[in-house]
mmCIF file of C-alpha atoms in Angstrom:
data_model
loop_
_atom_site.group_PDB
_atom_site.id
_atom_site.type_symbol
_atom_site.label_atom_id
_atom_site.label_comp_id
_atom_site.label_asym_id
_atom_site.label_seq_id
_atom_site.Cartn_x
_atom_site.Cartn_y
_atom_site.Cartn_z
ATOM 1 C CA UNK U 1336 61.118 -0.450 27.189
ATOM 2 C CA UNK U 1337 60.265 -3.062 24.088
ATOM 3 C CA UNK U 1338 57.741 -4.804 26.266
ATOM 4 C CA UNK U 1339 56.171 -1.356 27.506
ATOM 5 C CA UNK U 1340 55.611 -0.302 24.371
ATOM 6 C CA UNK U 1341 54.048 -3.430 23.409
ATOM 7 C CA UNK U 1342 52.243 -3.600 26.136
ATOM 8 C CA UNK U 1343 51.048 0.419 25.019
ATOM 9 C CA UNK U 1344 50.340 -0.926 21.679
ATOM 10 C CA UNK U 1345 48.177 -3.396 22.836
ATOM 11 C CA UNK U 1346 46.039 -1.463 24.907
ATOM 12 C CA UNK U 1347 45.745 0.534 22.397
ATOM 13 C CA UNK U 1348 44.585 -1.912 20.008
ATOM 14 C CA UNK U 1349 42.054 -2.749 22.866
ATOM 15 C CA UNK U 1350 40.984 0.481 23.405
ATOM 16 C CA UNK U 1351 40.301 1.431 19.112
ATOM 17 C CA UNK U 1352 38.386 -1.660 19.569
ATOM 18 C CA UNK U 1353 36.063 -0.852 22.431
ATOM 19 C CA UNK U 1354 35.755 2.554 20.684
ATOM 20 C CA UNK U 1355 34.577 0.622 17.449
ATOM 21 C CA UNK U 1356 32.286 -1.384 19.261
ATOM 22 C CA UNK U 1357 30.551 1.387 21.418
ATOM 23 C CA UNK U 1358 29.924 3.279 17.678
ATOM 24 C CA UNK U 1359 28.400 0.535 16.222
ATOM 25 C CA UNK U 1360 24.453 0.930 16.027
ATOM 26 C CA UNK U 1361 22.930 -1.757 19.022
ATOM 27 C CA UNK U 1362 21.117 -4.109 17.699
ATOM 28 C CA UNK U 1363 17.026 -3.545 17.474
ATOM 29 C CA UNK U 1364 14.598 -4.934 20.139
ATOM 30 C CA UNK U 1365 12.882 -8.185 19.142
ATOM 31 C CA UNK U 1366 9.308 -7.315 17.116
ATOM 32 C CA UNK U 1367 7.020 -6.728 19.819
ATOM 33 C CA UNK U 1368 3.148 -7.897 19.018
ATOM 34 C CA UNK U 1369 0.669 -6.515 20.998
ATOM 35 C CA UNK U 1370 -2.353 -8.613 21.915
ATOM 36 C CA UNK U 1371 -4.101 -5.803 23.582
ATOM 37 C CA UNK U 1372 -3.673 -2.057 23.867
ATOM 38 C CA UNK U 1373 -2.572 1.215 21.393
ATOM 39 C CA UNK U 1374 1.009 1.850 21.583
ATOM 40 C CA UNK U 1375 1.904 5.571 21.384
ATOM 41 C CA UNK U 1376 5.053 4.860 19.494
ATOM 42 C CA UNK U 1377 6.089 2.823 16.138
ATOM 43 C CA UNK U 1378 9.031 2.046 17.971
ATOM 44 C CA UNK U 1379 7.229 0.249 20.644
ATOM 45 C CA UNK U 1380 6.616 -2.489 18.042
ATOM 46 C CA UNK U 1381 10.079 -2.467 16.602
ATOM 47 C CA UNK U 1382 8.985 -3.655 13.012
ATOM 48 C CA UNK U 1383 10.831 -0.550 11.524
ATOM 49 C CA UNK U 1384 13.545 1.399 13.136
ATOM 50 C CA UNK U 1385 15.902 3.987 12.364
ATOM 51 C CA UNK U 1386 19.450 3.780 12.969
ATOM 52 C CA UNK U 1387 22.749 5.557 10.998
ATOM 53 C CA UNK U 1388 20.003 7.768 9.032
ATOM 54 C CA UNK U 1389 18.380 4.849 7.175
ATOM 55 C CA UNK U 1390 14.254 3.362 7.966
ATOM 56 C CA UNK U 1391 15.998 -0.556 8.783
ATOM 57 C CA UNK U 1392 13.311 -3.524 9.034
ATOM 58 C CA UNK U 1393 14.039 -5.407 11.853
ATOM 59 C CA UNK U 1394 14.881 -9.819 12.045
ATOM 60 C CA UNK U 1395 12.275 -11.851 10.324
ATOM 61 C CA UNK U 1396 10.515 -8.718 8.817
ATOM 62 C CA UNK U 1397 10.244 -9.217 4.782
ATOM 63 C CA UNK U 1398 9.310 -6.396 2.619
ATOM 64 C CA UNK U 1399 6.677 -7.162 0.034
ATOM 65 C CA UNK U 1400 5.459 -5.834 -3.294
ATOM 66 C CA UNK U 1401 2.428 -5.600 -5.004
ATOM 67 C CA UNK U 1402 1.695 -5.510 -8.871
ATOM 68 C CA UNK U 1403 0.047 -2.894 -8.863
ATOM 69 C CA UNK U 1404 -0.629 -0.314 -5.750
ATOM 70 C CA UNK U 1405 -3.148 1.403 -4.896
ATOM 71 C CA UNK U 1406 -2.722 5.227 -5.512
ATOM 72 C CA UNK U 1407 -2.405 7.596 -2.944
ATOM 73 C CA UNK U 1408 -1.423 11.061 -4.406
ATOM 74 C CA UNK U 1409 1.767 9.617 -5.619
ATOM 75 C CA UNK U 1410 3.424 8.672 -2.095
ATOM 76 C CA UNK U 1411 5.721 5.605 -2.294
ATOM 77 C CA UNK U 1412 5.005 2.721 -0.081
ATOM 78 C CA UNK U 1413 7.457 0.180 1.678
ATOM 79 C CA UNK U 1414 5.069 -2.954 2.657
ATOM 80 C CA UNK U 1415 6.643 -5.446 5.313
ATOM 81 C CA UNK U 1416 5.083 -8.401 6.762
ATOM 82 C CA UNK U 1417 6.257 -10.013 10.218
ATOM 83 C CA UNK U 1418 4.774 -13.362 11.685
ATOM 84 C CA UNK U 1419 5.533 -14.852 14.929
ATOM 85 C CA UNK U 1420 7.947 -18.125 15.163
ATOM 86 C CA UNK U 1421 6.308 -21.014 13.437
ATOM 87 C CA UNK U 1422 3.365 -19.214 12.307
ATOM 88 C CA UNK U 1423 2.236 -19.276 8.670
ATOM 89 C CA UNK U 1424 -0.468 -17.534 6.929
ATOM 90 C CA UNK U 1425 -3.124 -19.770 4.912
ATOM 91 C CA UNK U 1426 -3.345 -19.543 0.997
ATOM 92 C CA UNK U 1427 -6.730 -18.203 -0.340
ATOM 93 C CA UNK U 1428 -7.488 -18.028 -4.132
ATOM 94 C CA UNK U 1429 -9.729 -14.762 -4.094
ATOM 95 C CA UNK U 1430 -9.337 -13.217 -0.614
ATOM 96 C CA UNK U 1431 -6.206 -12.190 0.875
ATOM 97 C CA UNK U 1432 -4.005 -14.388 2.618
ATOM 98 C CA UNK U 1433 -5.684 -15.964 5.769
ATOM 99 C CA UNK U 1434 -2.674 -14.626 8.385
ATOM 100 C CA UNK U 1435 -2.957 -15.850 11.798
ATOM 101 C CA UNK U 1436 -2.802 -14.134 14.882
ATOM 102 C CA UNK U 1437 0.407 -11.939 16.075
ATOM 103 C CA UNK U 1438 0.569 -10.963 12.357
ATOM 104 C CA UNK U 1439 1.933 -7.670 11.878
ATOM 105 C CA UNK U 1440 1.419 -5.777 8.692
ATOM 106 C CA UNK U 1441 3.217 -2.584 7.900
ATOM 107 C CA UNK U 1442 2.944 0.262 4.995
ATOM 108 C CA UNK U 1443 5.084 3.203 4.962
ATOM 109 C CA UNK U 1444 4.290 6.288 3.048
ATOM 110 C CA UNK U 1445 6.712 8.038 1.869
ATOM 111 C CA UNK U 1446 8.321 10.275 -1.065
ATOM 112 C CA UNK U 1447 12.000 10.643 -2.376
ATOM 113 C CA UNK U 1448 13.164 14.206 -1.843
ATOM 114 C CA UNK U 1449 13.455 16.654 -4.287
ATOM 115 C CA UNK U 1450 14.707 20.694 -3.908
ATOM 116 C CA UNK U 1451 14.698 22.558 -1.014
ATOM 117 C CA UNK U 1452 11.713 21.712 0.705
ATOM 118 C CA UNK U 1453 9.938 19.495 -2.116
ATOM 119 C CA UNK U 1454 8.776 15.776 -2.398
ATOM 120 C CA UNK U 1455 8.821 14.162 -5.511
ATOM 121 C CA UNK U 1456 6.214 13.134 -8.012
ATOM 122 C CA UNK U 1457 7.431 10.458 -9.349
ATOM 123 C CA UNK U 1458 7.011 6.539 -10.087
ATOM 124 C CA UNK U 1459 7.154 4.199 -6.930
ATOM 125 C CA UNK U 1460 10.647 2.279 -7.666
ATOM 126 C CA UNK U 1461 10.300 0.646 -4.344
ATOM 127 C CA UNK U 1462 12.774 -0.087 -1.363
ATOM 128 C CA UNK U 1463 16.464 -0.422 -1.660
ATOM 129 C CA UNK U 1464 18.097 -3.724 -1.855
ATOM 130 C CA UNK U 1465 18.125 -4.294 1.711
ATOM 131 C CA UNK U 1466 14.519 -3.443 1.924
ATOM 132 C CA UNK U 1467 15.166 -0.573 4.023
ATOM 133 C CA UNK U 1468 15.276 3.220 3.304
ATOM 134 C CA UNK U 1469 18.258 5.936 3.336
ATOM 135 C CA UNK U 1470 16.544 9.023 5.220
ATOM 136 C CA UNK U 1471 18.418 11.312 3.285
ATOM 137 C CA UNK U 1472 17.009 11.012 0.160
ATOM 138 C CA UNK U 1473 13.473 10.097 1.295
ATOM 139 C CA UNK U 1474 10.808 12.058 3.500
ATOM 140 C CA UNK U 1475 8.914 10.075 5.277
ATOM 141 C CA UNK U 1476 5.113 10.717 6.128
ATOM 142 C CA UNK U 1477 2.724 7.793 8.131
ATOM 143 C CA UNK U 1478 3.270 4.197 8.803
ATOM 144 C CA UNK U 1479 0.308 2.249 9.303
ATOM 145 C CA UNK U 1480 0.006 -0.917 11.014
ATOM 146 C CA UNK U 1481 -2.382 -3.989 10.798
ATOM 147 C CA UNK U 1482 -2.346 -6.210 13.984
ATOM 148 C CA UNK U 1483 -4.059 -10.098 13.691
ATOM 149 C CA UNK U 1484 -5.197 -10.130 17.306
ATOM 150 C CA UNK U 1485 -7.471 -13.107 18.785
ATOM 151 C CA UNK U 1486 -10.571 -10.707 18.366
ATOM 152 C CA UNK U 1487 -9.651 -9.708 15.013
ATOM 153 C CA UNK U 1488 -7.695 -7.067 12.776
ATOM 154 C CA UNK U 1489 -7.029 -4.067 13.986
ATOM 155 C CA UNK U 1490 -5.778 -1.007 11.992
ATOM 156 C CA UNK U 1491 -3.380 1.807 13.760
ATOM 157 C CA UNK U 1492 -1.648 4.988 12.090
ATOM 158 C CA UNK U 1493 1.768 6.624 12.693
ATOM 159 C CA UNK U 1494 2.580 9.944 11.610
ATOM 160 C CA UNK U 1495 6.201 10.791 11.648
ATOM 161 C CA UNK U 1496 7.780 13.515 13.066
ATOM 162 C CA UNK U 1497 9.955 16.396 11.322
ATOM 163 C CA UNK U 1498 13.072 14.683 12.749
ATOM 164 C CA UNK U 1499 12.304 11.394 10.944
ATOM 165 C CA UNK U 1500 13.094 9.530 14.173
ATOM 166 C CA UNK U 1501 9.610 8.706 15.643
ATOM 167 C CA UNK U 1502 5.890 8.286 14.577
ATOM 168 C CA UNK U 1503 3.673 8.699 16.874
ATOM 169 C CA UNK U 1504 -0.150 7.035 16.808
ATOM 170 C CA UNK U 1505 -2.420 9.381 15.544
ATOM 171 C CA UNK U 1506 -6.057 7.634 15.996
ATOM 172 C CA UNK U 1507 -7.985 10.677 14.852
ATOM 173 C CA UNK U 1508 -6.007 11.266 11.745
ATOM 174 C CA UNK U 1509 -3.886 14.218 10.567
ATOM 175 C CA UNK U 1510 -3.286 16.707 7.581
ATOM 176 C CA UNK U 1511 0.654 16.552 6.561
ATOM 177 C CA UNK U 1512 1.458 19.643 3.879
ATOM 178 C CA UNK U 1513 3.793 18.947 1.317
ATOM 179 C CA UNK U 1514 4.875 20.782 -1.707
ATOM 180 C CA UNK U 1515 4.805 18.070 -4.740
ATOM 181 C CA UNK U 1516 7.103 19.058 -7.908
ATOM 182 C CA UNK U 1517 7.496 17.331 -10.965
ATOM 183 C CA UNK U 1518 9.922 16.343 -13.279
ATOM 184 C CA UNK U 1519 9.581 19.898 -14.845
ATOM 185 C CA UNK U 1520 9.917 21.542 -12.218
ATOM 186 C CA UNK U 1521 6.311 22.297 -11.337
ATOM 187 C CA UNK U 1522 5.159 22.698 -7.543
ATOM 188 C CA UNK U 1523 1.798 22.315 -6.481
ATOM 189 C CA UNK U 1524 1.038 22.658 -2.450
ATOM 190 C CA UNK U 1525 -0.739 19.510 -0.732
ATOM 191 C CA UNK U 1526 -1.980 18.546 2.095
ATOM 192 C CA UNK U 1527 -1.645 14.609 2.628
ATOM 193 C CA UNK U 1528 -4.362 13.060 4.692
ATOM 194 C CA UNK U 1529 -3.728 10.266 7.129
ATOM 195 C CA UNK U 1530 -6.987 8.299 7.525
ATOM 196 C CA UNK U 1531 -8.232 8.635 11.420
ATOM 197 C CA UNK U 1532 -9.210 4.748 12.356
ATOM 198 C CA UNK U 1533 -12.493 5.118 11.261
ATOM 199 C CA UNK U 1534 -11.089 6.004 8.030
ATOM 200 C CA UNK U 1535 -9.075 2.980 7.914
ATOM 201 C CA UNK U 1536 -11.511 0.614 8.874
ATOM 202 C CA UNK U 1537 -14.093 2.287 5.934
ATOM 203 C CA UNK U 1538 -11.563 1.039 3.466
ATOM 204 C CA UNK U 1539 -10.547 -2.363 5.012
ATOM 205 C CA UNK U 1540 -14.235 -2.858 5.666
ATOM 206 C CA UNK U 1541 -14.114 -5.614 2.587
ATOM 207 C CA UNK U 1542 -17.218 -7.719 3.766
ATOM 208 C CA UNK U 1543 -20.020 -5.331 4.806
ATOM 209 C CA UNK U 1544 -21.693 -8.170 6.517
ATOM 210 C CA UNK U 1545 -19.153 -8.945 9.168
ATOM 211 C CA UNK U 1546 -17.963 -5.600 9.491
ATOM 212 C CA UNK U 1547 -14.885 -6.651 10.122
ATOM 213 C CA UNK U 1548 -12.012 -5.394 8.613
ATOM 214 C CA UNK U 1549 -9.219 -7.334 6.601
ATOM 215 C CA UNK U 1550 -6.018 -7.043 4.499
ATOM 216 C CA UNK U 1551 -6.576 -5.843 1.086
ATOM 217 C CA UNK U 1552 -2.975 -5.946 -0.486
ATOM 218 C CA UNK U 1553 -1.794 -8.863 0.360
ATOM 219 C CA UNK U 1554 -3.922 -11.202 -2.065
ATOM 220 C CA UNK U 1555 -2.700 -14.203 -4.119
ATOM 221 C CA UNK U 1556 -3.459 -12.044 -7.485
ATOM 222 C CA UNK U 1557 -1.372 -9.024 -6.500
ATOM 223 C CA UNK U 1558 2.002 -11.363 -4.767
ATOM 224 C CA UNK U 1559 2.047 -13.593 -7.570
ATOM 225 C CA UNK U 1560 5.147 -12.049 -9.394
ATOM 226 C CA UNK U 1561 8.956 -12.228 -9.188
ATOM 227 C CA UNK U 1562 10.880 -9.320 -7.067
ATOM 228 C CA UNK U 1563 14.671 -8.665 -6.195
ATOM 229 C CA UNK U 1564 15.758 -10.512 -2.857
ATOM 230 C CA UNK U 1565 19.410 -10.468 -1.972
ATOM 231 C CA UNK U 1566 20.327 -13.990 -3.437
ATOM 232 C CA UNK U 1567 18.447 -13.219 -6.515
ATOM 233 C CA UNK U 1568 15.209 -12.618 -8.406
ATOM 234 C CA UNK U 1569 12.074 -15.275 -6.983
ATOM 235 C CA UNK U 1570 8.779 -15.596 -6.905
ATOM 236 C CA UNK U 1571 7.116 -13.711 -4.085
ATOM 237 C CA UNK U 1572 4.208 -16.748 -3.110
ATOM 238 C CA UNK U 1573 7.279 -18.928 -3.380
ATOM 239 C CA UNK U 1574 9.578 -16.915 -1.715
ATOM 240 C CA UNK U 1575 7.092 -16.491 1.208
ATOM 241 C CA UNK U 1576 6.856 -20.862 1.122
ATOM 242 C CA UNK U 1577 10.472 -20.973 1.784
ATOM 243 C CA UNK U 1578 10.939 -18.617 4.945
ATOM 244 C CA UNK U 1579 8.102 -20.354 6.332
ATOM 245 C CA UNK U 1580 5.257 -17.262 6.111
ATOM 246 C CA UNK U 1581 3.323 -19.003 3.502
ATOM 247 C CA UNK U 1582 1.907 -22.673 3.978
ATOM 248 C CA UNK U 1583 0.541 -25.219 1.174
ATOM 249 C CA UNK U 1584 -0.224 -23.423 -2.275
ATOM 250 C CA UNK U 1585 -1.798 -25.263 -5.226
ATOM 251 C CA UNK U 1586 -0.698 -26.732 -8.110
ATOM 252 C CA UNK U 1587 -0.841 -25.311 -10.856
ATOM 253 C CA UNK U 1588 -1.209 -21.583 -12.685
ATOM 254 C CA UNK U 1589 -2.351 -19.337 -10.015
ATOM 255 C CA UNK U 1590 -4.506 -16.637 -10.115
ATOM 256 C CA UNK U 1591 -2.156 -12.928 -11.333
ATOM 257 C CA UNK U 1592 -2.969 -9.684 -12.226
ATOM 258 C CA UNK U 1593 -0.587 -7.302 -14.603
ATOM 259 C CA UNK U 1594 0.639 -4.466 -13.687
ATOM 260 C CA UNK U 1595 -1.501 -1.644 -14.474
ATOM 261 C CA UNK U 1596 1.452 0.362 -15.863
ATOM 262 C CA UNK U 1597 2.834 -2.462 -17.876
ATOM 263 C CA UNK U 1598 2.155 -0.941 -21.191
ATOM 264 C CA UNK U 1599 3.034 -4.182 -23.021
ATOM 265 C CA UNK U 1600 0.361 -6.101 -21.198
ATOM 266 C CA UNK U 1601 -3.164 -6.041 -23.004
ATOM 267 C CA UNK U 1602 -4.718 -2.873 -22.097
ATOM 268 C CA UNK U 1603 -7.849 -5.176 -20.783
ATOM 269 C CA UNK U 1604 -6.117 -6.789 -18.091
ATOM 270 C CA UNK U 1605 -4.203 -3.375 -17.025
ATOM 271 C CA UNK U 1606 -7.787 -1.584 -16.568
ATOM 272 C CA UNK U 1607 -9.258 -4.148 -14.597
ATOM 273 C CA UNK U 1608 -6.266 -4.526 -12.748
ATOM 274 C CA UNK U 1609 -5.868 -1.073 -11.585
ATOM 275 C CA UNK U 1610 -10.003 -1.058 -11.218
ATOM 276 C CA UNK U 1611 -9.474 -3.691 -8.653
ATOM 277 C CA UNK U 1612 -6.993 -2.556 -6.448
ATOM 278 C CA UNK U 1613 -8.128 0.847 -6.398
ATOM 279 C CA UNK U 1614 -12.130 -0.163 -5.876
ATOM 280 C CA UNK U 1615 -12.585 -3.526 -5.488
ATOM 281 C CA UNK U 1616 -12.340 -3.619 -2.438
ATOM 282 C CA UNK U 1617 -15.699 -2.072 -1.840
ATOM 283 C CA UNK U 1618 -16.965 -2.455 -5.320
ATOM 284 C CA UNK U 1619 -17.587 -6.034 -5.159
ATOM 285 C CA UNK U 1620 -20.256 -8.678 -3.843
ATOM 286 C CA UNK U 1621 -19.322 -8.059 -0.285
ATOM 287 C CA UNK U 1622 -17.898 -4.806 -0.053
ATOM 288 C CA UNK U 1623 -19.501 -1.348 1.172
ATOM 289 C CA UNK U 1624 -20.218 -0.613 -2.305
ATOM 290 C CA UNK U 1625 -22.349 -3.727 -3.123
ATOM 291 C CA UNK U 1626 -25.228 -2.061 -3.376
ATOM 292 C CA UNK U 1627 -24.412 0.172 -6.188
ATOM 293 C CA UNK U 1628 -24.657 -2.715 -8.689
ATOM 294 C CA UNK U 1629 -20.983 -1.969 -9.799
ATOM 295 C CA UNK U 1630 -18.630 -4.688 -9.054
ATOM 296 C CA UNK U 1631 -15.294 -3.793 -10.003
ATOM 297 C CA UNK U 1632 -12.707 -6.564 -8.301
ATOM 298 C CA UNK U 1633 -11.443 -9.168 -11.023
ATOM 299 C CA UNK U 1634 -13.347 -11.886 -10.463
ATOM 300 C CA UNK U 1635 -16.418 -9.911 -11.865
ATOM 301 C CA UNK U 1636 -17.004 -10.389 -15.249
ATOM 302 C CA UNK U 1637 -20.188 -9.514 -16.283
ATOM 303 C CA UNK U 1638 -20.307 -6.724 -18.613
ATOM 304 C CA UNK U 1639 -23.246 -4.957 -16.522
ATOM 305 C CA UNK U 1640 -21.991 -5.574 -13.400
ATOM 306 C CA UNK U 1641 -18.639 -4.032 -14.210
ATOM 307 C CA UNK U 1642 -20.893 -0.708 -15.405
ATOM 308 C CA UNK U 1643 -21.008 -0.999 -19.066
ATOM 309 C CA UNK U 1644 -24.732 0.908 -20.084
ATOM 310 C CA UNK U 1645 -25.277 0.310 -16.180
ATOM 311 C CA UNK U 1646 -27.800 2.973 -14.916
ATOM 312 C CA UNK U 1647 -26.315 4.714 -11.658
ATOM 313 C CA UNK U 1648 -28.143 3.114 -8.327
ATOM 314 C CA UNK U 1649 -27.679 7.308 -7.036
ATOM 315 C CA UNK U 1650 -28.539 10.245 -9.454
ATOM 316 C CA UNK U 1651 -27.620 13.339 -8.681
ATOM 317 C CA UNK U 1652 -23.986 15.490 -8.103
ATOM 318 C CA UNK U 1653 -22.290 11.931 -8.668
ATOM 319 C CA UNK U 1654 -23.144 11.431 -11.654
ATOM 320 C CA UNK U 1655 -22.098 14.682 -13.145
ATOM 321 C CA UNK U 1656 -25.418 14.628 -14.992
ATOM 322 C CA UNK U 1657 -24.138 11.837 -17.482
ATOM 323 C CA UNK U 1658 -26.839 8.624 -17.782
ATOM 324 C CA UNK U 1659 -24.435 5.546 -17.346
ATOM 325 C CA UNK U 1660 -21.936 4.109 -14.980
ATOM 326 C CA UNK U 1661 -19.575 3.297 -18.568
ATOM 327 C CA UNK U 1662 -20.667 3.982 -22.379
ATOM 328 C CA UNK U 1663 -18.541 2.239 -24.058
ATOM 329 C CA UNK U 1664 -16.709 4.379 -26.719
ATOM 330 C CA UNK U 1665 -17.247 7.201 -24.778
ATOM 331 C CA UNK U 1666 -15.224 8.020 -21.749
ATOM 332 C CA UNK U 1667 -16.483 11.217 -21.864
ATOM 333 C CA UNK U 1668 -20.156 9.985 -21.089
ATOM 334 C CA UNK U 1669 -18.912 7.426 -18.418
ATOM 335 C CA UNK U 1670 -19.656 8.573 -14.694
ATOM 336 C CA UNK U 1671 -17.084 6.109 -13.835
ATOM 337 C CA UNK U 1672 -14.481 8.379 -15.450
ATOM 338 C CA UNK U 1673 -16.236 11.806 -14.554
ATOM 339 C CA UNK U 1674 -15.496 10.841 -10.858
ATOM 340 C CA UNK U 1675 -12.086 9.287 -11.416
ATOM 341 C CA UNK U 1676 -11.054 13.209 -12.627
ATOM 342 C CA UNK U 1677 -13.188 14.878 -9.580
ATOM 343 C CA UNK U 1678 -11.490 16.051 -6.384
ATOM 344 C CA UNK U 1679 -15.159 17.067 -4.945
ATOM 345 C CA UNK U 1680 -15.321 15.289 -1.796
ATOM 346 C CA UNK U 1681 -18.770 14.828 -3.041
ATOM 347 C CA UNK U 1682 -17.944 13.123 -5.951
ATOM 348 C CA UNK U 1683 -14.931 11.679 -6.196
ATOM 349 C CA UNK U 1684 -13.813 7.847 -6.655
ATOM 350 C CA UNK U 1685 -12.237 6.658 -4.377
ATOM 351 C CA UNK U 1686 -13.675 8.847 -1.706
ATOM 352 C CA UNK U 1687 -10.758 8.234 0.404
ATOM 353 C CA UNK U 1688 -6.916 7.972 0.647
ATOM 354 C CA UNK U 1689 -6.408 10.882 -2.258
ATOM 355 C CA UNK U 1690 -6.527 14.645 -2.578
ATOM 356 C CA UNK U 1691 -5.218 14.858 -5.871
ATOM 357 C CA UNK U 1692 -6.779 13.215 -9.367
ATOM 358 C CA UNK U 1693 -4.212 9.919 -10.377
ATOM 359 C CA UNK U 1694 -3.685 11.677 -14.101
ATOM 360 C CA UNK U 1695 -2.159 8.141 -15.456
ATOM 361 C CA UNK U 1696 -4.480 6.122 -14.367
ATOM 362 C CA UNK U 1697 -7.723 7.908 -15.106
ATOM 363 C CA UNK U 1698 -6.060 7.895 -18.792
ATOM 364 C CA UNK U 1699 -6.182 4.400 -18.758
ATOM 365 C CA UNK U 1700 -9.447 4.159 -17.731
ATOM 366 C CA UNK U 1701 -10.311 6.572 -20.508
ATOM 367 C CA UNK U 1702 -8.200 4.566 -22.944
ATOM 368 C CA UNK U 1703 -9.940 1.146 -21.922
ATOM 369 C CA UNK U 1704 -13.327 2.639 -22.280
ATOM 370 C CA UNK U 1705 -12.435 4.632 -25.680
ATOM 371 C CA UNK U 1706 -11.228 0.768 -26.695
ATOM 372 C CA UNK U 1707 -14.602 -0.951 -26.497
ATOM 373 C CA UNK U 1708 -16.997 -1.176 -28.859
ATOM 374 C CA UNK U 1709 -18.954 1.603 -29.648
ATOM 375 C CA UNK U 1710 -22.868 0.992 -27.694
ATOM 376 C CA UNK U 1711 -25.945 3.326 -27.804
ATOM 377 C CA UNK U 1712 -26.795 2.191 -24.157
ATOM 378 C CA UNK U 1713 -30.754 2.100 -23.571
ATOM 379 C CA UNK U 1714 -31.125 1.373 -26.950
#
């Protein structure tokens, strides 16, 4: 009887086990990379994946931060980077990193929940600890990719479903509504665009020459700061040097940009820092936007070029019938701020990635503009 009910004991011991082990979540499929084709399905590339109601990043998949983000009506973003075994990307002072191929780039948009049916406007405080993303507190909206194949980058959106367990590709783009409340309390019905691929390459179009599209984020400038890791606050360039993602990087001060919300930075450096991130990309000596005159990525410093008594290259609607690209003293006079405030699709700045006016950051721009010296331009 003693050893029967040992042997009972056992077995069930055995059996808890086996029950344990069938309830724990299976582990992900390796990160798939793609050289050729559209997947239908995030999943299929198993960068991201949901399991016991949290967004998880998969082996070998580090999250990333920027110092400053690019704004798209207020939606949070969880940036992840995934190379293939013994890969490295290529340091670049002025142009993002030079990743090689079987990179995989990721950006989640999302927003923390609020009542009912609301999203919040709020503050982007970035992924958890783990990097990953509790479901219940968050609503998720796209994930898009950028793939480093042989012939080039490619860039592929994923709209997630009302479940929160999928995205599926959406190459021609989609309209997501969502009811935005703030802090008071106030709602205000949206509806969030994801870019169709056109869209996307329009934007990560950086050298109008080529055509070709390329990272924007992930520059030198904007990764050159110190984030949260599990063993501890680091560097993010160095941080990326010791997993292996990041190869040889200079002596020496590299180049950084503030934070644009960092009020105790110099209001200077926040300006241009937000000015470049947000438009640089095409205002600059290669961009789509060259031709305009108005170079607005950091490593432009020439009063006119960066619009100050610049004369518009277009007249008309854009300019909101003001004379100059920036007066300075006078934000009120600038075109650059008149179509900062606009949500005219025929006149706002950025033409893309927003449906809603970035109220702290066009009152920096103000502020930086109302902080120059005072110019009659033309005079």
């Amino acid at each position: 009887m003693a050893l029967h009910r040992i042997f009972l004991g056992v077995a069930g011991l055995a059996a808890l086990l086996i029950l344990a082990a069938c309830a724990r979540t299976p582990a992900p499929k390796p990160v798939h990379f793609f050289a050729e084709g559209m997947p239908e399905r995030l999943s299929d590339w198993s960068v991201v994946y949901v399991a016991e109601g949290r967004l998880r990043l998969n082996a070998r998949v580090l999250p990333y931060d920027l110092d400053s983000a690019l704004f798209t009506d207020y939606a949070h973003k969880l940036r992840t980077v995934w190379m293939p075994e013994g890969a490295s990307a290529r340091y670049q002072a002025d142009e993002a990193l030079d990743f090689p191929v079987g990179t995989i780039i990721s950006k989640t948009f999302y927003y923390p929940r609020g009542e009912g049916d609301t999203v919040l406007r709020s503050d982007d405080a970035g992924a958890e600890a783990d990097g990953g993303l509790t479901l219940g507190k968050v609503r998720l909206v796209e994930t898009r990719l950028l793939v480093r194949r042989e012939s080039g980058w490619i860039a592929l959106p994923y709209v997630w479903n009302a479940e929160q367990s999928e995205a599926r590709l959406m190459r021609t783009g989609d309209l997501v509504p969502l009811t935005l409340a703030d802090k008071d309390g106030r709602r205000q019905q949206i509806e969030y665009m994801v870019p169709d691929e056109n869209q996307c390459a329009g934007c990560h179009g950086v050298d109008l020459k080529s055509k070709q599209i390329f990272p924007i984020g992930p520059k030198a400038r904007h990764l050159n700061h110190d984030v949260a890791y599990a063993g501890g606050k680091a560097n993010q360039l160095q941080h990326w040097q010791e997993v292996g993602y990041l190869g040889e990087v200079p002596a020496g001060e590299l180049p950084r940009n503030l934070a644009w919300n960092d009020v105790q930075a110099p209001l200077e450096a926040r300006a241009r820092s937000y000015l470049d991130i947000n438009c640089g990309h095409c205002h600059s000596q290669k961009g789509a936007a060259r031709t305009s005159g108005m170079w607005l990525d950091s490593n432009t410093h020439d009063p006119l070029r960066v619009g100050r008594c610049k004369l518009p290259i277009a007249a008309g609607q854009g300019t909101g019938n003001r004379a100059w690209d920036i007066v300075p003293g006078k934000p009120d006079d600038s075109i650059l701020t008149y179509r900062m405030e606009s949500t005219d699709p025929g006149v706002m700045m950025p033409e893309l990635g927003r449906s809603l006016v970035h109220e702290e950051g066009v009152e920096l721009i103000r502020q930086w503009i109302a902080a120059m010296s005072a110019q009659e331009c033309g005079a």
